[in-house]
């Protein structure tokens, strides 16, 4: 049979990160490539007993659920979000299969082919993939350590008339950077003024280092959910565990209603086993003490990685010490193509993600993303020795 | 903020069935409307211990999984499918969030706006919703008790040049009908000859009444998965439980690869907790004995419903006694609009699904779908008394 695929399959190239994850599976390669939380800190006993308690409620727990998601979990999430200044009722919330699905569903109901979406430079590659599959025109806005350049944002809004701006203001994937309050407020003001919807993706916001308060979300700065110019999404993947695949999205009730109908066609609903267990977990488990534990442990790993980067002191290297999250973004000198470096690195037994796939346009081939959450202290040292050898071998080969 | 939604939101109208489910929630209405399996037969102890065994494997079970789905489950599913004459390796299989997601993912990678999809008359309404959201042209093929009319199928293929034919040949939702072998083979031959892909949706095939063998899937008649003109999808929702939201799709490796990439953008992967638990369940639980139990219990309920329909003997009513599945499809005389009847029925305290949403075109307003799996024997009697009163009141009001 000769298959006649749709013309969107071009946009569904397999993500570089996940291909590298496959490549390294089983091998003796130390991977700084993944975006994996550290298994060591998964609260497995709490999760196990949460599931057991769900089953004790009887056979009804195994029935079909609502597309919107398990209502008691939406209620407890609503309380959780209130602590972060996010006021959203259950009617302003949809539970999704990870926050990835929230990005996909909003794109389906809000973006038409040819619509413009502004993104950070660089940005989350799997979001680029979703926007491309919808045939959106993706244009990146200049950024610095404090977030989006507001002048460039406004001029591109005036030039390109985008429908949506997609941002990860807190400990972004891949840059690990946290936007300043001024940039958050400025982006909100500019987008509100021009009627541009903001999709705020916040999977890492809780993973703040240094014990400070979490950064205010742009959504919380905007106030009420209904009528809000911001749609906010987050997930349990980083603060509880990814296997439960439960994320949420909050926004204007009308936006949520349209996303819910799109979800009904996409998969009827996500796993209600996971949703019911997470509800029990939130009732009986000190999530905030757990988040503090993860923050402390991840900060120690970040400090080790930053220390190793400083000690290697590769010529012309630049990076910003992250204030949270899971990644360090490294910029090498112009002369270094991290795609080429990756080949040498894998030969030496270490993997990372070259920066190119994180750029919607004008890729910087001299960048790379390093994950510090998943590698233990000893391996981290070894990883940087291997990376160092890879860099030397590449430079020797070039010269 | 003034929202500017995409023009696909029109196609995402909330499904009639689920709106009625909401309508009836909590009320003292007896619902023959849902497509719900009977909680009574959920194997909760087996599912509970399966989850417990998964947690005993350690914290790694809570990590991210492969987009393709948990490999050991795909391996055990491959064995399960072999019993049904379906030869598919793990590389020919993708695990999805219910078979609903399989329909959505294949539509994304195979259908472009304006492409023609042929469907049964009537067909599964949530599939119509997916095809509409993709802006496909949906055309229904004449059907009778044995399946699609092969002459009409071939002439519409010649007229309309469809890319895909969507069928539910075994105990369909909504009709409950089972296609004859001749129609299965004929549809396969015609579609193969014209290079039209067949999407075979088989959520109910295991629920065969009368103890006979399950009907051969069109996929199994086609032979090898690679190069097959058939993509086959099914689910655990009806034979284990819906809350675990795990379905699967099998087909040509290249088709599966493209669907997997589309899924990566849609949600990265489905719940691996559910997938790991289902794998343990298949290893330790006699699924086939359990399926036999469900078949026997559902057959008894079907016989009671058919008996009640015969005893009410509404003037001009027609229906076919189903050989399996969960539904009886009733055709009333032309004069009866089941949409109007539904209003009287809800007043009397009984709900069903009017037939109209199941038609892609030329809707028959005198049809309705009745579910027999979810209502106990006593309520079933009461339900038909109420339906009878609703019909009388409607006819009195009309005349």
Coordinates of N, CA and C in Angstrom, one line a residue, chain B residues 6 22 34 42 79 97 129 140 158 170 175 183 207 232 249 251 253 293 308 311 347 349 353 377 383 386 399:
Chain B
X6 N -9.4 30.1 16.9 CA -9.1 29.6 15.6 C -10.5 29.2 15.0
X22 N -23.8 14.8 31.7 CA -23.7 15.9 32.6 C -25.1 16.2 33.2
X34 N -25.5 6.7 28.3 CA -24.0 6.5 28.3 C -23.5 5.3 27.5
X42 N -15.7 -4.5 37.2 CA -14.3 -4.0 37.1 C -13.5 -4.9 38.1
X79 N 1.3 -10.4 22.0 CA 0.8 -11.8 22.2 C -0.7 -11.9 22.2
X97 N -3.8 7.3 24.7 CA -4.7 7.6 25.8 C -6.1 7.2 25.3
X129 N -16.4 14.1 15.1 CA -15.8 15.4 15.7 C -14.4 15.6 15.3
X140 N -20.9 9.6 4.2 CA -21.3 8.3 4.7 C -21.7 7.4 3.6
X158 N -14.8 6.0 -6.2 CA -14.6 6.5 -7.6 C -15.0 7.9 -7.7
X170 N -17.3 -4.4 14.2 CA -17.8 -5.4 15.1 C -18.5 -4.8 16.3
X175 N -24.7 1.3 16.4 CA -25.7 0.3 15.9 C -25.6 -1.1 16.5
X183 N -18.5 -8.8 3.8 CA -18.4 -7.4 3.7 C -17.0 -6.9 4.2
X207 N -16.5 -8.4 23.1 CA -17.7 -8.5 23.8 C -18.7 -9.3 22.9
X232 N -5.4 -0.5 12.8 CA -6.3 -1.1 13.7 C -6.1 -0.5 15.1
X249 N -2.8 1.2 19.0 CA -3.0 1.3 17.6 C -1.9 0.5 16.9
X251 N -0.2 -0.9 13.0 CA -0.2 -0.7 11.6 C 1.2 -0.8 11.1
X253 N 4.8 0.1 10.1 CA 5.8 0.7 10.9 C 6.0 2.2 10.6
X293 N -16.8 -13.5 31.6 CA -17.8 -13.1 32.6 C -18.5 -11.9 32.1
X308 N -37.9 -6.4 26.6 CA -38.7 -5.2 26.9 C -39.1 -4.5 25.7
X311 N -41.9 -6.4 24.2 CA -43.1 -6.4 24.9 C -43.8 -5.0 24.8
X347 N -38.1 14.3 31.3 CA -39.2 14.7 32.3 C -39.7 13.5 33.0
X349 N -37.9 10.9 33.6 CA -36.8 10.3 34.4 C -36.0 9.2 33.7
X353 N -29.7 8.4 23.9 CA -29.1 9.3 22.9 C -29.9 9.3 21.6
X377 N -31.2 -4.9 36.3 CA -32.5 -5.5 35.8 C -33.7 -4.7 36.2
X383 N -37.1 1.8 33.4 CA -36.7 2.7 32.3 C -37.6 2.6 31.1
X386 N -41.0 4.2 31.8 CA -40.9 5.7 31.7 C -40.8 6.1 30.2
X399 N -50.9 15.0 18.5 CA -52.2 14.8 17.9 C -53.2 15.8 18.5

